[in-house]
Short mmCIF file of C-alpha atoms in Angstrom, two decimals:
data_model
loop_
_atom_site.label_atom_id
_atom_site.label_comp_id
_atom_site.label_asym_id
_atom_site.label_seq_id
_atom_site.Cartn_x
_atom_site.Cartn_y
_atom_site.Cartn_z
CA MET A 1 -9.22 -6.33 20.17
CA THR A 2 -7.03 -8.89 19.37
CA ILE A 3 -8.78 -9.73 16.20
CA GLY A 4 -7.86 -6.24 15.26
CA TRP A 5 -4.37 -6.68 15.81
CA ILE A 6 -4.38 -9.86 14.22
CA ALA A 7 -5.99 -8.70 10.99
CA ALA A 8 -3.00 -5.78 11.12
CA GLY A 9 -0.33 -8.00 11.73
CA ILE A 10 -1.12 -10.52 8.66
CA ALA A 11 -1.52 -7.33 6.65
CA ILE A 12 1.69 -5.65 7.49
CA ALA A 13 3.50 -8.85 7.29
CA VAL A 14 2.45 -9.28 3.50
CA TRP A 15 2.64 -6.10 2.37
CA GLY A 16 6.58 -6.21 3.34
CA VAL A 17 7.61 -8.60 0.92
CA THR A 18 5.18 -7.34 -2.02
CA PHE A 19 8.27 -5.04 -3.19
CA ALA A 20 9.62 -8.44 -4.11
CA SER A 21 7.47 -9.59 -6.59
CA THR A 22 6.66 -6.32 -7.77
CA ARG A 23 10.26 -5.81 -8.27
CA VAL A 24 10.47 -9.59 -9.96
CA LEU A 25 7.30 -8.28 -12.05
CA LEU A 26 8.43 -5.03 -13.49
CA GLU A 27 11.00 -6.88 -15.73
CA GLU A 28 8.43 -7.76 -17.86
CA PHE A 29 5.26 -5.76 -17.38
CA SER A 30 4.52 -2.32 -17.31
CA ALA A 31 3.66 -0.67 -13.45
CA LEU A 32 0.03 0.00 -15.35
CA GLU A 33 0.22 -3.83 -16.48
CA ILE A 34 1.22 -5.19 -12.93
CA ASN A 35 -2.12 -3.06 -11.68
CA ILE A 36 -4.42 -3.90 -13.85
CA ALA A 37 -3.72 -7.69 -13.59
CA ARG A 38 -3.05 -7.22 -9.65
CA PHE A 39 -6.63 -5.75 -9.09
CA GLY A 40 -8.38 -7.75 -11.62
CA LEU A 41 -7.54 -10.83 -9.82
CA ALA A 42 -8.28 -9.16 -6.61
CA TRP A 43 -11.72 -8.19 -7.82
CA VAL A 44 -12.33 -11.73 -9.20
CA ALA A 45 -11.26 -13.45 -5.71
CA LEU A 46 -13.62 -10.86 -3.90
CA ALA A 47 -16.76 -11.38 -6.12
CA CYS A 48 -16.07 -15.23 -5.57
CA ALA A 49 -15.94 -14.95 -1.99
CA ALA A 50 -18.16 -12.51 -0.73
CA LYS A 51 -21.27 -13.35 0.82
CA ALA A 52 -24.69 -11.82 0.87
CA PRO A 53 -24.43 -8.03 2.14
CA ARG A 54 -25.93 -7.31 5.56
CA LYS A 55 -29.53 -5.41 4.74
CA GLY A 56 -28.48 -1.54 4.28
CA GLY A 57 -24.61 -2.39 4.02
CA VAL A 58 -24.53 -0.97 0.69
CA CYS A 59 -26.87 1.30 0.18
CA ALA A 60 -26.00 2.90 3.49
CA ALA A 61 -23.00 4.37 1.53
CA PRO A 62 -22.91 6.33 -1.62
CA TRP A 63 -21.28 5.42 -5.22
CA TRP A 64 -18.73 8.10 -5.12
CA LEU A 65 -17.59 6.60 -1.53
CA PHE A 66 -16.17 3.78 -3.19
CA ALA A 67 -14.84 5.68 -6.29
CA ALA A 68 -13.06 7.77 -3.73
CA MET A 69 -11.31 5.04 -2.54
CA GLY A 70 -10.76 2.87 -5.30
CA PHE A 71 -8.42 6.36 -6.34
CA THR A 72 -6.78 7.11 -3.77
CA GLY A 73 -5.75 3.35 -2.20
CA VAL A 74 -5.59 1.87 -5.59
CA PHE A 75 -4.95 3.66 -8.90
CA ALA A 76 -3.12 6.69 -7.45
CA TYR A 77 -1.32 5.05 -4.55
CA GLN A 78 -0.07 2.13 -5.96
CA PHE A 79 0.55 3.49 -9.42
CA LEU A 80 2.61 6.79 -7.83
CA GLU A 81 4.54 4.15 -6.11
CA ASN A 82 5.60 1.89 -8.61
CA CYS A 83 6.34 4.62 -10.94
CA ALA A 84 8.42 6.39 -8.13
CA ILE A 85 11.22 3.62 -7.92
CA TYR A 86 11.76 4.42 -11.55
CA TYR A 87 12.64 7.93 -10.95
CA THR A 88 14.26 8.09 -7.42
CA ASN A 89 16.09 5.54 -4.92
CA ALA A 90 14.35 2.96 -3.53
CA SER A 91 15.38 4.06 -0.22
CA ASN A 92 13.94 7.71 -1.36
CA VAL A 93 10.74 5.91 -1.87
CA ALA A 94 10.76 3.71 1.74
CA ILE A 95 11.86 6.82 3.95
CA LEU A 96 9.00 9.36 2.36
CA VAL A 97 6.26 7.29 2.50
CA SER A 98 7.33 6.14 5.92
CA PHE A 99 5.84 9.68 6.99
CA GLY A 100 2.14 8.19 5.95
CA PRO A 101 0.80 7.69 9.65
CA VAL A 102 2.19 11.52 10.10
CA VAL A 103 0.06 12.84 7.16
CA THR A 104 -3.14 10.52 8.32
CA ALA A 105 -3.11 11.24 11.29
CA VAL A 106 -3.27 14.73 10.32
CA MET A 107 -5.88 14.49 7.79
CA ALA A 108 -8.34 12.46 10.31
CA ARG A 109 -8.04 15.43 12.43
CA VAL A 110 -8.90 17.69 9.58
CA LEU A 111 -11.37 15.55 7.77
CA ALA A 112 -12.88 13.52 10.59
CA ASN A 113 -12.04 15.58 13.49
CA ASP A 114 -10.18 12.32 14.92
CA ARG A 115 -8.13 13.39 18.32
CA SER A 116 -5.50 11.05 17.80
CA LEU A 117 -2.88 13.20 16.77
CA SER A 118 -0.72 14.24 19.50
CA PRO A 119 2.97 15.34 20.65
CA ARG A 120 3.17 11.77 21.48
CA LEU A 121 2.14 10.12 18.06
CA VAL A 122 4.22 12.61 16.59
CA PHE A 123 7.66 11.95 18.45
CA GLY A 124 7.41 8.27 17.90
CA SER A 125 6.41 8.57 14.65
CA PHE A 126 10.13 10.59 14.02
CA ILE A 127 11.88 7.65 16.14
CA ALA A 128 10.16 4.95 13.67
CA VAL A 129 11.36 7.43 10.52
CA ALA A 130 14.43 7.69 11.78
CA GLY A 131 14.61 3.43 12.13
CA VAL A 132 13.24 2.87 8.62
CA ALA A 133 16.13 5.47 7.19
CA LEU A 134 18.80 3.29 8.76
CA VAL A 135 16.85 0.00 7.29
CA ALA A 136 16.74 1.95 4.04
CA LEU A 137 20.07 3.20 3.47
CA ASN A 138 21.64 0.40 5.17
CA GLY A 139 24.81 2.10 5.78
CA VAL A 140 25.14 4.10 2.98
CA VAL A 141 24.41 7.48 2.56
CA ASN A 142 22.59 7.75 -1.03
CA PHE A 143 20.10 9.63 -0.08
CA GLN A 144 19.92 12.49 -3.03
CA LEU A 145 16.57 14.62 -3.78
CA ARG A 146 15.05 13.16 -7.01
CA PRO A 147 12.16 15.87 -7.69
CA LEU A 148 9.98 13.78 -10.08
CA GLY A 149 10.23 10.73 -8.33
CA ASP A 150 10.61 11.95 -4.45
CA ALA A 151 7.22 14.25 -5.50
CA MET A 152 5.50 10.77 -7.00
CA ALA A 153 6.31 9.20 -3.58
CA LEU A 154 4.84 11.98 -1.61
CA CYS A 155 1.71 12.36 -3.38
CA ALA A 156 1.57 7.79 -3.03
CA MET A 157 1.35 9.12 0.81
CA ALA A 158 -0.91 11.49 0.83
CA SER A 159 -2.86 8.94 -1.54
CA TRP A 160 -2.91 6.38 1.34
CA GLY A 161 -3.65 8.93 4.48
CA VAL A 162 -6.74 9.99 2.24
CA TYR A 163 -7.98 6.61 1.78
CA SER A 164 -7.36 5.57 5.50
CA VAL A 165 -9.47 8.39 6.06
CA LEU A 166 -12.32 6.74 4.07
CA ILE A 167 -12.21 3.72 5.39
CA GLU A 168 -13.00 4.86 8.42
CA LYS A 169 -16.35 6.48 6.81
CA ALA A 170 -17.23 3.16 4.82
CA ASN A 171 -16.92 1.76 8.99
CA ARG A 172 -18.22 4.10 10.45
CA LEU A 173 -21.40 3.62 7.70
CA GLY A 174 -21.67 -0.03 8.37
CA VAL A 175 -20.31 -1.16 4.89
CA GLU A 176 -19.02 -5.13 5.25
CA PRO A 177 -15.03 -4.57 4.39
CA ILE A 178 -15.23 -6.83 1.63
CA VAL A 179 -17.77 -5.25 0.05
CA ALA A 180 -16.41 -2.03 0.61
CA VAL A 181 -13.24 -3.11 -0.54
CA ARG A 182 -15.10 -4.87 -4.30
CA LYS A 183 -16.46 -2.02 -4.74
CA SER A 184 -13.35 0.14 -4.65
CA PHE A 185 -11.58 -2.22 -6.93
CA GLY A 186 -14.09 -2.11 -9.15
CA TRP A 187 -14.19 1.67 -9.56
CA ALA A 188 -10.24 1.52 -9.89
CA LEU A 189 -10.27 -0.97 -12.44
CA LEU A 190 -12.76 1.11 -14.01
CA MET A 191 -9.93 4.18 -14.05
CA MET A 192 -7.49 2.37 -15.70
CA LEU A 193 -9.16 1.67 -18.52
CA PRO A 194 -8.43 4.75 -20.34
CA LEU A 195 -5.32 4.81 -19.41
CA ALA A 196 -5.16 1.09 -20.41
CA VAL A 197 -6.15 2.16 -24.05
CA TRP A 198 -3.85 4.78 -24.19
CA GLY A 199 -0.95 2.74 -22.96
CA ALA A 200 -1.39 0.30 -26.34
CA THR A 201 -0.92 3.73 -28.71
CA PRO A 202 2.56 4.91 -29.27
CA SER A 203 2.82 8.32 -27.35
CA GLY A 204 0.99 5.98 -24.12
CA PHE A 205 3.64 3.44 -24.65
CA VAL A 206 6.82 5.40 -23.91
CA ALA A 207 5.37 7.99 -21.48
CA LEU A 208 7.27 7.70 -18.19
CA ASP A 209 9.62 5.33 -19.60
CA GLY A 210 6.93 2.58 -20.14
CA SER A 211 4.92 3.01 -16.99
CA TYR A 212 1.73 3.46 -18.93
CA SER A 213 2.56 0.70 -21.54
CA VAL A 214 0.18 -2.02 -22.22
CA THR A 215 1.73 -4.71 -24.77
CA LEU A 216 -0.61 -6.20 -27.43
CA ASP A 217 1.93 -8.42 -28.95
CA ALA A 218 0.60 -12.08 -29.17
CA ASP A 219 4.14 -13.75 -28.96
CA ALA A 220 5.40 -11.04 -26.27
CA ASN A 221 2.28 -12.15 -24.14
CA LEU A 222 2.50 -15.90 -24.48
CA ASP A 223 6.05 -15.94 -23.14
CA ARG A 224 5.00 -13.75 -20.36
CA PHE A 225 1.55 -15.53 -19.19
CA ALA A 226 3.33 -18.89 -19.58
CA SER A 227 5.46 -18.31 -17.04
CA PHE A 228 4.66 -19.80 -14.00
CA TRP A 229 6.30 -17.26 -11.78
CA ASN A 230 4.88 -14.56 -13.51
CA TRP A 231 1.39 -16.13 -12.12
CA ALA A 232 2.63 -17.07 -8.74
CA ASN A 233 3.83 -13.51 -8.49
CA LEU A 234 0.45 -12.01 -9.85
CA GLY A 235 -1.64 -14.73 -7.83
CA PHE A 236 0.48 -13.61 -4.63
CA LEU A 237 -0.21 -9.47 -5.01
CA GLY A 238 -3.45 -10.05 -6.36
CA VAL A 239 -5.38 -12.46 -4.05
CA LEU A 240 -3.24 -12.36 -0.74
CA ALA A 241 -1.64 -9.02 -0.63
CA SER A 242 -4.68 -6.77 -2.15
CA ALA A 243 -8.04 -9.12 -1.95
CA ALA A 244 -7.39 -10.52 1.52
CA CYS A 245 -4.92 -8.03 3.83
CA PHE A 246 -6.97 -4.95 1.74
CA VAL A 247 -10.21 -6.85 3.34
CA LEU A 248 -7.99 -7.73 6.71
CA TRP A 249 -6.45 -3.55 6.69
CA SER A 250 -10.07 -2.40 6.42
CA HIS A 251 -11.01 -4.69 9.50
CA ALA A 252 -8.51 -3.64 11.56
CA CYS A 253 -9.17 -0.21 10.94
CA ARG A 254 -12.81 -0.58 11.80
CA VAL A 255 -11.40 -2.50 15.48
CA LEU A 256 -8.29 -0.54 16.19
CA GLY A 257 -8.77 2.94 14.26
CA MET A 258 -7.26 4.07 11.45
CA VAL A 259 -4.60 6.03 13.23
CA ARG A 260 -3.54 3.47 15.05
CA SER A 261 -3.57 0.58 12.46
CA THR A 262 -1.66 3.07 10.19
CA VAL A 263 1.36 3.29 12.57
CA GLY A 264 1.86 -0.50 12.18
CA LEU A 265 2.92 0.49 8.55
CA TYR A 266 6.41 1.16 10.24
CA LEU A 267 6.65 -2.38 11.23
CA THR A 268 6.93 -3.11 7.19
CA PRO A 269 10.61 -2.39 6.46
CA ILE A 270 11.42 -4.73 9.65
CA VAL A 271 9.24 -7.60 7.43
CA GLY A 272 11.16 -6.91 4.32
CA VAL A 273 14.72 -7.30 6.01
CA VAL A 274 13.77 -10.55 7.33
CA PHE A 275 12.64 -12.20 4.58
CA ALA A 276 15.41 -10.51 2.13
CA ALA A 277 17.82 -11.99 4.75
CA LEU A 278 15.60 -16.05 5.02
CA PHE A 279 14.77 -15.97 1.55
CA LEU A 280 16.76 -13.98 -1.04
CA LYS A 281 20.31 -14.77 0.97
CA GLU A 282 20.68 -10.69 1.56
CA ARG A 283 23.09 -9.74 4.57
CA LEU A 284 21.83 -8.50 7.92
CA THR A 285 23.86 -5.64 8.97
CA TRP A 286 23.86 -4.21 12.42
CA LEU A 287 22.52 -0.90 11.09
CA SER A 288 19.00 -2.77 10.02
CA VAL A 289 18.92 -4.84 13.26
CA ALA A 290 19.45 -1.09 14.77
CA GLY A 291 17.04 0.31 12.32
CA GLY A 292 14.54 -2.46 13.63
CA ILE A 293 14.94 -1.66 17.20
CA LEU A 294 14.19 1.95 16.57
CA ILE A 295 10.94 1.05 14.64
CA LEU A 296 10.04 -0.95 17.27
CA CYS A 297 10.51 1.97 19.73
CA GLY A 298 8.76 4.65 17.82
CA VAL A 299 5.43 2.18 17.23
CA ALA A 300 5.44 1.64 21.40
CA VAL A 301 5.66 5.24 21.91
CA ALA A 302 3.26 6.31 19.32
CA ASN A 303 0.48 4.03 20.27
CA ARG A 304 0.89 4.76 24.03
CA ARG A 305 -0.98 7.85 24.32
CA ARG A 306 -3.96 5.83 22.98
CA GLU A 307 -3.54 2.98 25.43
CA GLU A 308 -3.49 5.57 28.14
CA GLY A 309 -6.39 7.30 27.27
CA LYS A 310 -8.62 4.12 27.61
#
């Protein structure tokens, strides 16, 4: 159990600072280019690190399971979340995506007959969402509905919920996390290829304000890929935030359960705020502190039912 919490904690801590790296890269790369580079590096890292799978560990799961994991957890979720930032406020994205644990619990109940959904879980989740709102808005009331971006954020949240259910299925089939993640990344990269080809065309290059664009200009690519900081951010997102943390997250879901692990994602904004205060010199306000306390209380309440039930 302790190992499961450590795995979840590391993943949450790393994911809490990925927005900063993505934001930097979006100045020179499109959302699609970032995802291709990020998960391409992740797949290579997992291919190098993977040991021989246990007998039956891969064959026990159908190919479509890995394809569905790649589509929901990588292709859809990552791309939709990155694109949403273009069309709505980052605070909108943070607040809307924070409903993910409740949606995951509902999907787990419907699709996997998981009994984790309870009034206490919903109540704790809404306390945590209120905390996320305080952290995201930070005293500035700028939550305005922007249909396209908000819809993308909601779809990203739903995609992660389905991905969580699929992780649970892979774990029940006995698939090793490193195998499941590597195969899902491979499928996701295959799904990105047609978009990459289209993104190199004039129509694809300008679609969604350049979100699909793929730059083939040799001079531009030489400048972008000669930057140490671009490689540092891509390496962080690919090797650590994707390859390592997706495997750790799958392991945490196996040990703790998918709903219990997903509730821990409420802690991500706290990590982001602390990181920004320590390394980006952003001001830490009392509203952020209050929001962090609410998030911690909400997570404690949401997880308490499962502790009592043991």
